[in-house]
Structure formats: structure tokens, C-alpha cells
Tab-separated table of C-alpha atoms in Angstrom:
chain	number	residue	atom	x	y	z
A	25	UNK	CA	201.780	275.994	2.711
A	26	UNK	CA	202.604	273.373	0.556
A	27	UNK	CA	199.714	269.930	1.138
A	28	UNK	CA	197.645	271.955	2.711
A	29	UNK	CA	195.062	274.417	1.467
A	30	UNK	CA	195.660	278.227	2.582
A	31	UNK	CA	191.942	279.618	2.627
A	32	UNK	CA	188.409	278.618	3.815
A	33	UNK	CA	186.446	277.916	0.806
A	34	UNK	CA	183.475	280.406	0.965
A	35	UNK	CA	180.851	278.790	3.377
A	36	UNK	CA	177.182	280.906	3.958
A	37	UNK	CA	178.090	282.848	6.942
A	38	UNK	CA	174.456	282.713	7.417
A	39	UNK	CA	174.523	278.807	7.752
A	40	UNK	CA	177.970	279.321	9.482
A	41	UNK	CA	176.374	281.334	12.531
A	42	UNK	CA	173.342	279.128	12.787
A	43	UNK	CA	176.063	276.240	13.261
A	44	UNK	CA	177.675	278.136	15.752
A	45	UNK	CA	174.793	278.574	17.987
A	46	UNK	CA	173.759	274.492	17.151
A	47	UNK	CA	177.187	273.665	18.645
A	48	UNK	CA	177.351	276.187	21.386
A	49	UNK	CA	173.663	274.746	22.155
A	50	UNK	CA	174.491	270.632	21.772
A	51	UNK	CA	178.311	271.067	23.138
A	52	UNK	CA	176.644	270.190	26.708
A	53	UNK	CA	180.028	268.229	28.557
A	54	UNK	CA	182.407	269.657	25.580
A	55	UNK	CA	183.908	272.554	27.854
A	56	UNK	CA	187.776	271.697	28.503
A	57	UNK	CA	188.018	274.410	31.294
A	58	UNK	CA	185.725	273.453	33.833
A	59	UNK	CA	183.339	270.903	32.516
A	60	UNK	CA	179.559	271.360	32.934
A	61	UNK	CA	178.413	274.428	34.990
A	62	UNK	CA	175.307	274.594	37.522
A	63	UNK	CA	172.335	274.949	35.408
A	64	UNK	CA	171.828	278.774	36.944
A	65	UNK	CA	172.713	281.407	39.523
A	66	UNK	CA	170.091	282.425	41.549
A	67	UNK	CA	170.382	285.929	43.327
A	68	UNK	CA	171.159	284.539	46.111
A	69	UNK	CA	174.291	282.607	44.586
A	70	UNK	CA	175.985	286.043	43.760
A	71	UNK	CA	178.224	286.903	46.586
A	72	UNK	CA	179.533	290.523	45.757
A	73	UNK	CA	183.391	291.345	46.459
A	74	UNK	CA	183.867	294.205	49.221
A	75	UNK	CA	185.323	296.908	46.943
A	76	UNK	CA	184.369	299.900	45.804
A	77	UNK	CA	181.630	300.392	43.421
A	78	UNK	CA	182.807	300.244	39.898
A	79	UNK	CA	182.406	303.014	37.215
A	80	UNK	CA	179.388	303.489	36.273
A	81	UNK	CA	178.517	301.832	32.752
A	82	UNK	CA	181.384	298.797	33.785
A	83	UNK	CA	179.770	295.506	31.938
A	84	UNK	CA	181.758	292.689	32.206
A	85	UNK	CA	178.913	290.553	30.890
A	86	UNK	CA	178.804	291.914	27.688
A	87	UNK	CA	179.812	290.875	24.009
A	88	UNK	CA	183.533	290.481	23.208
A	89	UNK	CA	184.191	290.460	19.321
A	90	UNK	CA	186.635	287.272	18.541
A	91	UNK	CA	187.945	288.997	14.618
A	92	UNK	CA	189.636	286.524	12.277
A	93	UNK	CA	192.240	287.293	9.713
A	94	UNK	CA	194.216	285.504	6.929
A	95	UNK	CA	195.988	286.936	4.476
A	96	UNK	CA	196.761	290.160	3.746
A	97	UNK	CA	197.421	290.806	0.180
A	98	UNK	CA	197.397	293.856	-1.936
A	99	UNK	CA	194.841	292.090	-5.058
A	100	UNK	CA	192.546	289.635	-2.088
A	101	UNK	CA	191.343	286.754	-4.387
A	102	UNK	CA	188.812	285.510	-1.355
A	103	UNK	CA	186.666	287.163	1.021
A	104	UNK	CA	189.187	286.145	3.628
A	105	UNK	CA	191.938	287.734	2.093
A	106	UNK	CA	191.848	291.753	2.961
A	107	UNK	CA	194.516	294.480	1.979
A	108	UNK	CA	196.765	295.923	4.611
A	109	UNK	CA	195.493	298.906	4.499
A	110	UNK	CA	192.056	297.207	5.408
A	111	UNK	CA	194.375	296.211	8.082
A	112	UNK	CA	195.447	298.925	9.354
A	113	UNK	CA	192.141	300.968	9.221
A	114	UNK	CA	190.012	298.217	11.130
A	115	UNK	CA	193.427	298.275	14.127
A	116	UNK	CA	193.239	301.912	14.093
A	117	UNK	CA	189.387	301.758	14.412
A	118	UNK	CA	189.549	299.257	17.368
A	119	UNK	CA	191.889	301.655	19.104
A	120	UNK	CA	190.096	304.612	18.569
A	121	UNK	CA	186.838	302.969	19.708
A	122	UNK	CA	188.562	302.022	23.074
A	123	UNK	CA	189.283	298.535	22.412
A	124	UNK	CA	192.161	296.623	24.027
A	125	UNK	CA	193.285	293.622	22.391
A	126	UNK	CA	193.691	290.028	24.394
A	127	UNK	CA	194.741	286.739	23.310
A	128	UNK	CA	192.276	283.771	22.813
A	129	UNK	CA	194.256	282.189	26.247
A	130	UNK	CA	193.699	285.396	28.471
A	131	UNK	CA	190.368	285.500	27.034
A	132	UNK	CA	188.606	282.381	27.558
A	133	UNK	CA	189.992	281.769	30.671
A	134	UNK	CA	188.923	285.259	31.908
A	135	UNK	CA	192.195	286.976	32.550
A	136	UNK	CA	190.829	290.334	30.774
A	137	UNK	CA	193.333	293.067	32.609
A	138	UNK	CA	192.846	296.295	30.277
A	139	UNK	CA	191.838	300.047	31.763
A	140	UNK	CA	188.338	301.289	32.934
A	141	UNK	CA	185.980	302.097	30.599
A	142	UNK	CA	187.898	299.692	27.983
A	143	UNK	CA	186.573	297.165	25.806
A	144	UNK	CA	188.866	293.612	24.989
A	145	UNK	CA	189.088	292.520	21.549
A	146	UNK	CA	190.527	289.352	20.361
A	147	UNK	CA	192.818	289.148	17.406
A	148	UNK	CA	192.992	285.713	15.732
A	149	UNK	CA	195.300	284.760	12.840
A	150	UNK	CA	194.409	281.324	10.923
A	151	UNK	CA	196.953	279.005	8.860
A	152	UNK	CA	200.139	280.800	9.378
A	153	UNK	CA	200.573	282.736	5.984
A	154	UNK	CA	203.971	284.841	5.559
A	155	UNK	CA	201.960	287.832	4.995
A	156	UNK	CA	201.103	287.565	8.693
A	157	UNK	CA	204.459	286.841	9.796
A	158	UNK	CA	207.702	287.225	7.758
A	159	UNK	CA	210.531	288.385	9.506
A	160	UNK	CA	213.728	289.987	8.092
A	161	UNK	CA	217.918	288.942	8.101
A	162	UNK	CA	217.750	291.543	11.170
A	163	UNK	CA	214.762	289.935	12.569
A	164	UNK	CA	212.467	292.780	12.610
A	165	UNK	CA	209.314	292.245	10.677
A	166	UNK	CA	208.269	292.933	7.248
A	167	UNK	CA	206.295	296.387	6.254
A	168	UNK	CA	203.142	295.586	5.957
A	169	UNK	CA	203.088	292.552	7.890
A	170	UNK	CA	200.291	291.629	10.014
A	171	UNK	CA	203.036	292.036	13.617
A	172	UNK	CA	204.247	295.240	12.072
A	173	UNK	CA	200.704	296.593	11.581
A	174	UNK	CA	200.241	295.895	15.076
A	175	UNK	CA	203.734	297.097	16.342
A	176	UNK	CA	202.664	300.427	14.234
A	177	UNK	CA	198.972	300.796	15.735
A	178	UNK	CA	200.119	300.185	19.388
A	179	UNK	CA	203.055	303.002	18.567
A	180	UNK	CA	200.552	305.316	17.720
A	181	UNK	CA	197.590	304.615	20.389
A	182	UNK	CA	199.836	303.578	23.489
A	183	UNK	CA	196.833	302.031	25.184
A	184	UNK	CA	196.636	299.536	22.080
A	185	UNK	CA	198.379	296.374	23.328
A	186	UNK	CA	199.995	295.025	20.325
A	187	UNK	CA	199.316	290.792	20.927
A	188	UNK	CA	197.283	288.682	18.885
A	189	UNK	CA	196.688	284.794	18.427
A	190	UNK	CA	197.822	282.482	15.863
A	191	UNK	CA	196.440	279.482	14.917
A	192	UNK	CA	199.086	277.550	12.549
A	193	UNK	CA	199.806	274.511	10.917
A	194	UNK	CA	202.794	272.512	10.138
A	195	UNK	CA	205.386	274.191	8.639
A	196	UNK	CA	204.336	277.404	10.148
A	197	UNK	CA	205.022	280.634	7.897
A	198	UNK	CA	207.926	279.272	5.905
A	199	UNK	CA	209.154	282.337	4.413
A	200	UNK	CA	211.204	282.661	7.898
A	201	UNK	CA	210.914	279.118	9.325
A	202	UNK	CA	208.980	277.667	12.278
A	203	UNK	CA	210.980	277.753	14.894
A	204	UNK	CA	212.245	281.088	15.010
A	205	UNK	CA	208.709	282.767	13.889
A	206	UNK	CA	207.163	280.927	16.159
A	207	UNK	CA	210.126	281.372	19.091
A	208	UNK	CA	209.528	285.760	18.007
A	209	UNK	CA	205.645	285.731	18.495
A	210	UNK	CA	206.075	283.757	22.132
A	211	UNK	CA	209.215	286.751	22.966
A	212	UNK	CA	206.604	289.546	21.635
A	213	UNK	CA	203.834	288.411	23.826
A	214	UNK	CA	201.623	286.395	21.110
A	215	UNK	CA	199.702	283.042	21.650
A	216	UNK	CA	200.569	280.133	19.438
A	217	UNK	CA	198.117	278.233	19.074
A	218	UNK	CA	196.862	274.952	17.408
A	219	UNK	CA	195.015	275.122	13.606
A	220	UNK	CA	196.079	270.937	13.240
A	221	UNK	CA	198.625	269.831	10.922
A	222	UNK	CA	197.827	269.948	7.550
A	223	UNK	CA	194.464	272.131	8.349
A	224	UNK	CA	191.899	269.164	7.516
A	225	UNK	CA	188.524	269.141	8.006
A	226	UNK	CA	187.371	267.405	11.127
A	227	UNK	CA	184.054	266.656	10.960
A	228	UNK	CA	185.112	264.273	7.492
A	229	UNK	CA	187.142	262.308	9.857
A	230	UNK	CA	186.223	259.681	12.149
A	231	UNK	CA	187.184	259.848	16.014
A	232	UNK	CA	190.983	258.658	15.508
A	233	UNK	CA	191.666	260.363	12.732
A	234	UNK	CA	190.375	263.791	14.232
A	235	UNK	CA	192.226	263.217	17.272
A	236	UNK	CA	195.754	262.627	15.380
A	237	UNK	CA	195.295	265.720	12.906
A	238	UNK	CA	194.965	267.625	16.625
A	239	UNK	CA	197.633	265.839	18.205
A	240	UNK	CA	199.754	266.178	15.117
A	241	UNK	CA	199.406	270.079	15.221
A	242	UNK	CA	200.141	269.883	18.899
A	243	UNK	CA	203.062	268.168	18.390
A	244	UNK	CA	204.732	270.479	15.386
A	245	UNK	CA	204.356	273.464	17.453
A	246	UNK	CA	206.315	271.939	20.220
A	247	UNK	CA	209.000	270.734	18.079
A	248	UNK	CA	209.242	273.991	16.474
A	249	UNK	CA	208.871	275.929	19.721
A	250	UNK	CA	210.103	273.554	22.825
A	251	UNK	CA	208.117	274.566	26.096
A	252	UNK	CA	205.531	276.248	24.211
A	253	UNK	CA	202.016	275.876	26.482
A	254	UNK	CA	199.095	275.387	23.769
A	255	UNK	CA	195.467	276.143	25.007
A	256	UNK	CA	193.620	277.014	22.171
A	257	UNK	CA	192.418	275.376	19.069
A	258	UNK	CA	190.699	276.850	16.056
A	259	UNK	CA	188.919	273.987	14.265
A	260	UNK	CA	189.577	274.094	10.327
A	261	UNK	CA	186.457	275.494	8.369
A	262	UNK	CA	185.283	275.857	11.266
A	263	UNK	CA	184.193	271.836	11.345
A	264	UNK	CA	183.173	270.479	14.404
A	265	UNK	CA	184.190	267.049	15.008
A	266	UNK	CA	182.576	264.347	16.339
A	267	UNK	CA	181.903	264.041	19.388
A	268	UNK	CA	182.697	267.028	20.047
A	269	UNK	CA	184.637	266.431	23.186
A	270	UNK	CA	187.103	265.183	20.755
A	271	UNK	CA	187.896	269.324	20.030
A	272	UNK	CA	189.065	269.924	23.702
A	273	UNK	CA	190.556	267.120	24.763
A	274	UNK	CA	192.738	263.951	24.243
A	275	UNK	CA	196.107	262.311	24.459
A	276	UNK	CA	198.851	264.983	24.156
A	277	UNK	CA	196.086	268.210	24.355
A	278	UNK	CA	193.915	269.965	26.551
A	279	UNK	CA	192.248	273.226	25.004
A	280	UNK	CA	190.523	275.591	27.144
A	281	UNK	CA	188.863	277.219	24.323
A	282	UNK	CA	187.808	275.847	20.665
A	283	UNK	CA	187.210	278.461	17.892
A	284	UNK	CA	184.604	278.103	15.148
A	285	UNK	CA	184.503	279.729	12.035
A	286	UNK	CA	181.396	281.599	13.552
A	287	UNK	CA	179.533	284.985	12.667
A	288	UNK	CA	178.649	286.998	15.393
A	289	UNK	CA	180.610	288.561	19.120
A	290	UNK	CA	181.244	285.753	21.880
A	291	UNK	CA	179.686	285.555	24.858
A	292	UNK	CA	181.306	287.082	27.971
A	293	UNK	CA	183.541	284.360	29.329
A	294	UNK	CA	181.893	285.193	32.462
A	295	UNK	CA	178.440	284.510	31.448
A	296	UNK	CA	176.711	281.715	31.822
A	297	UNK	CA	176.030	281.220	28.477
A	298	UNK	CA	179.773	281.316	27.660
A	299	UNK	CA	180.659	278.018	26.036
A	300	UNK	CA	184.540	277.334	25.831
A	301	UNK	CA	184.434	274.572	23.785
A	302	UNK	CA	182.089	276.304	20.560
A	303	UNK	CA	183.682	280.195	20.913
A	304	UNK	CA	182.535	282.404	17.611
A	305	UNK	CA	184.853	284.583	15.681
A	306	UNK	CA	183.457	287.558	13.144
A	307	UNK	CA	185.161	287.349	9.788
A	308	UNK	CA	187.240	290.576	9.177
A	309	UNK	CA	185.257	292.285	6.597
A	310	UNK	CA	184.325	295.914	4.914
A	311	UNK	CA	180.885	297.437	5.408
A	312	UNK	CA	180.140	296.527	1.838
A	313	UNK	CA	181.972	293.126	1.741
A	314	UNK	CA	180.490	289.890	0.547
A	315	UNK	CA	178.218	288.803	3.507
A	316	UNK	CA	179.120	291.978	5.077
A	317	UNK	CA	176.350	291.623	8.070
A	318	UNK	CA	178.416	289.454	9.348
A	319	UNK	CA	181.522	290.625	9.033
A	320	UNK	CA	183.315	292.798	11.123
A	321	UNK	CA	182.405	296.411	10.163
A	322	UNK	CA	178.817	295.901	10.692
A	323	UNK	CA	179.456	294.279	14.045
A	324	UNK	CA	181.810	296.697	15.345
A	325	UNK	CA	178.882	299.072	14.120
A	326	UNK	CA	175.745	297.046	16.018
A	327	UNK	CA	177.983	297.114	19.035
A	328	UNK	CA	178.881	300.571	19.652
A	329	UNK	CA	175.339	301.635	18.985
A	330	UNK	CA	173.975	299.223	21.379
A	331	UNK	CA	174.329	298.534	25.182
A	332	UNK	CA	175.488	294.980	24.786
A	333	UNK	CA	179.037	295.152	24.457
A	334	UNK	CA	181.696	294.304	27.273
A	335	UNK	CA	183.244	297.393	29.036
A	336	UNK	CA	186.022	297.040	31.874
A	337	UNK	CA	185.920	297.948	35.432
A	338	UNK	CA	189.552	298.250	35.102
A	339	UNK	CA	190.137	295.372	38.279
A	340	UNK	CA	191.086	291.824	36.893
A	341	UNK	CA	189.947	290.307	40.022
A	342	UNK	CA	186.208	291.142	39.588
A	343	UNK	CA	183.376	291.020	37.340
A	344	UNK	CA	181.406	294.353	37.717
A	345	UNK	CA	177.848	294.617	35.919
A	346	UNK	CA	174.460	295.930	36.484
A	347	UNK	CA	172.652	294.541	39.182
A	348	UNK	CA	169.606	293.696	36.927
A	349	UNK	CA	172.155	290.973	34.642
A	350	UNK	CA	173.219	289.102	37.704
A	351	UNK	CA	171.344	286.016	36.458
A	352	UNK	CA	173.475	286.196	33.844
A	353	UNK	CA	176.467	285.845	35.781
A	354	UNK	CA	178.200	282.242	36.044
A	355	UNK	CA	178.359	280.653	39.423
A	356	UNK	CA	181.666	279.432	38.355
A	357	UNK	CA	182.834	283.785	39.467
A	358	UNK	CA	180.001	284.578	41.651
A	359	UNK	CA	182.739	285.350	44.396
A	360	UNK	CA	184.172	287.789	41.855
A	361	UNK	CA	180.886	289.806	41.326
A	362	UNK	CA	180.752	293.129	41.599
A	363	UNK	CA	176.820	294.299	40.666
A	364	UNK	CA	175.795	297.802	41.095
């Protein structure tokens, strides 16, 4: 995109997932959906739904990967960049491995609806790049594509919902123009959502100026895309500003969930230790990537060896999870709780 840069410069993921957890520990008042939560959920809090008791091994407390993409390019020049083929494996991966994917809005506002015994995966697509969205004369997408990857994944696995999120800037993916890329993704069931304006980093600006670059991403995706609701912001190299609160909230936007740049799987958003306004992502990576413990194949990896990982009870209207987790459980959905 012309003015703006098109790629994170290479932070330490290491230092990147520390600041992740400093935010989601120092965000206290930040959250945009609810504001601050009871400080915990005694047993007594946790008033189970009559239903039913769910399958066994349902875990609606667990880990939810957030995965973030860029470009896809057939010679990457970044560690963000990744091949569609790299693409394609890591979808076809995620389906075979049971995963549904969500968007960020279904996600962080707990409006998970995928089959029993499923697991939700986010997709998240940062600064708009053609090579995620390029539609042709017929508009139908490109090959290779990151929407016809997905349209081809879902085709093949059925149970593979093909919907993502995209966080974009001004001028969103120019190759086919704003307002009818942006109009296709909304028609085809994907979130657009805000990355600011010219994709500056926050945390360099002072209060004003963070809120405008926000406002002034808010405000291109609605011209581009009248009626378009925006709920989710991913903050620029992953750059916090300050305060915080500034992320979630101001004149012209209200976010119910802020993305970092981040490291490791988010939090249930059921948990109490779910924090809407600091939400990690994983960095789409190969097993022998650049910083490749925290990227994406190693965490698909830890969580399908482990017993941490978030696994549907197939109803959308409860939250079904061992009995022995239910301090975990927000009181925000302890009338939703299903233990067993």
C-alpha cells in the first residue's frame, strides 16, 4: 500500500509474548465488552444449565489458537511472508485436526457454534495485501489467493467453514479496490475489521494522535463499505497505546476485542483470565521457521499433544468443562455452565 509500510519489521517473538502477557496483566479496566469482571467465581457462583451432560472430553475452557497471516508470496522476503502452499498445508492441517474456523467477532464475544468434539480456530489477515484478496473481471478470486485457499480447503473438508478476519488499512487491497473487496468478504461471511489508516505505530503516538489513526481506519472502512459493523482492532506491530483504554474505545469506535502481535493460543473467551482488550495471535510459521517455537507449527503441535486445548460441546448456549476447572470459569457465563 502506497505511505504505509506492508510488513512487521522482525520483533523477538520472545519479547513479543512477554509483552503480551504484561498487557493482558496491566490492561485492568481496558476490556470494551464488559468492563472489569468479579475478581473470581467461587463454586458456589456456577449455576449449571439443566441439559444433558455433554460429551465426554467437551472443554470449553481451553486454548483457542488466534493464527496471523500476511502475504503470501511464492519467494517470502520476511518471516511473515509464507508461500501458498504453506497456506494451504497449515488449512488442510487445521481441518484434518478437527478445527473449525471463527472470526475474531464470533470469537471474543463467545458466539463459538461449530460440532461436538470440534476445536475453533481463528484466522486473521493483517494490512490488506492483494495476495490475500484480489478478485477477478468475473469477480471470483484469484488462484492462489488467500479466499480461494479457503474456498478450496472448505470444498474439500465440508466441516471447514471457509471465514476469516481481516484487519486492513486505507486503501484496502488495491489491486481490486476497497469497496467492492471489502463489500465480497462481508457477502462471503468474513469480518472486516480495523488495522488503522496508514498502519502506524501506536504506542509512538500520544493520546490524540492514537485515537485519530483508529478513528481514521474506522472511518475508511465505512466509506468503502457503508453499514459495515467494526468490532475488532488489531493494533499495528502489535503496539499498545497509551492508556490502553485508548485501543477499545473512543469517539466513532467501540472494539470488543484488541489483537496483539502476540506468541502463544488465547485464552478461552470464557475464562476468567480471558482479556478482550490484549487477545494474542501465533505467527503463521513452519516447524523450522525463524523463531519457530512460537510460531504456529509448534503450537498446533504442543496443543494436540496436550489436554489444554478448547474442544466443543457442540451447544452454543453453554459452556461445558470438567467439573475440577470451574474456578476457571467467568462469572460473566456462570448461567451457561455446563461442568461434568
Amino acid at each position: 500500500m502506497k505511505g504505509m509500510p506492508m510488513r512487521h519489521p522482525l520483533l523477538p517473538l520472545a519479547v513479543l509474548a512477554g509483552a503480551a502477557l504484561l498487557v493482558c496483566g496491566c490492561s485492568k479496566g481496558s476490556s470494551p465488552a464488559a468492563g472489569e469482571q468479579p475478581a473470581a467465581a467461587s463454586p458456589a457462583a456456577v449455576s449449571p444449565v439443566a441439559a444433558k451432560a455433554p460429551a465426554e472430553g467437551a472443554n470449553e475452557l481451553g486454548q483457542v489458537p488466534v493464527l496471523m497471516y500476511h502475504q503470501l508470496t511464492e519467494k517470502p522476503a520476511s518471516v511473515y511472508d509464507r508461500t501458498p502452499a504453506d497456506f494451504r498445508s497449515e488449512l488442510e492441517r487445521l481441518a484434518r485436526e478437527k478445527y473449525v474456523p471463527v472470526t475474531a467477532r464470533d470469537f471474543q464475544t463467545g458466539r463459538i457454534d461449530i460440532p461436538a468434539g470440534m476445536h475453533p480456530v481463528v484466522l486473521t489477515f493483517d494490512d490488506s495485501t492483494n495476495s490475500q484478496v484480489r478478485l477477478g473481471p468475473d469477480g471470483t478470486p484469484a488462484r492462489d489467493t488467500a479466499v480461494a485457499i479457503l474456498a478450496e480447503t472448505a470444498k474439500k473438508y465440508p466441516a471447514f467453514k471457509p471465514v476469516a478476519t481481516f484487519f486492513v488499512n486505507a486503501d484496502a487491497f488495491s489491486a481490486t479496490g476497497s469497496r467492492k473487496a471489502l463489500t465480497w468478504l462481508k457477502e462471503h461471511g468474513h469480518e472486516v475489521a480495523n488495522h488503522t489508516d496508514r498502519h502506524e505505530n501506536l504506542r509512538s503516538l500520544d493520546e490524540a494522535g492514537a485515537r485519530r489513526a483508529i478513528y481514521a481506519g474506522q472511518q475508511a472502512i465505512e466509506k468503502a463499505a457503508p453499514g459495515t459493523q467494526v468490532t475488532s482492532l488489531a493494533l499495528p506491530f502489535g503496539a499498545m497505546p497509551q492508556p490502553a483504554e485508548v485501543a477499545s474505545r473512543g469517539t466513532g469506535y467501540r472494539y470488543d476485542g484488541v489483537y496483539l502481535v502476540g506468541a502463544n493460543p488465547s485464552f478461552s473467551p470464557f475464562a476468567k483470565a480471558f482479556t478482550p482488550g490484549a487477545i494474542p495471535r501465533i505467527r503463521s510459521a513452519g516447524p523450522k521457521d525463524e523463531d519457530a517455537e512460537f510460531g504456529s507449527s509448534r503450537w498446533l503441535d504442543k496443543l494436540a499433544a496436550g489436554k489444554d486445548r478448547y474442544v466443543s460441546d457442540g451447544d452454543p448456549n453453554t459452556v461445558a468443562f470438567p467439573s475440577a476447572s470451574r474456578n476457571e470459569l467467568s462469572p460473566a457465563f456462570a448461567k451457561r455452565a455446563r461442568p461434568y
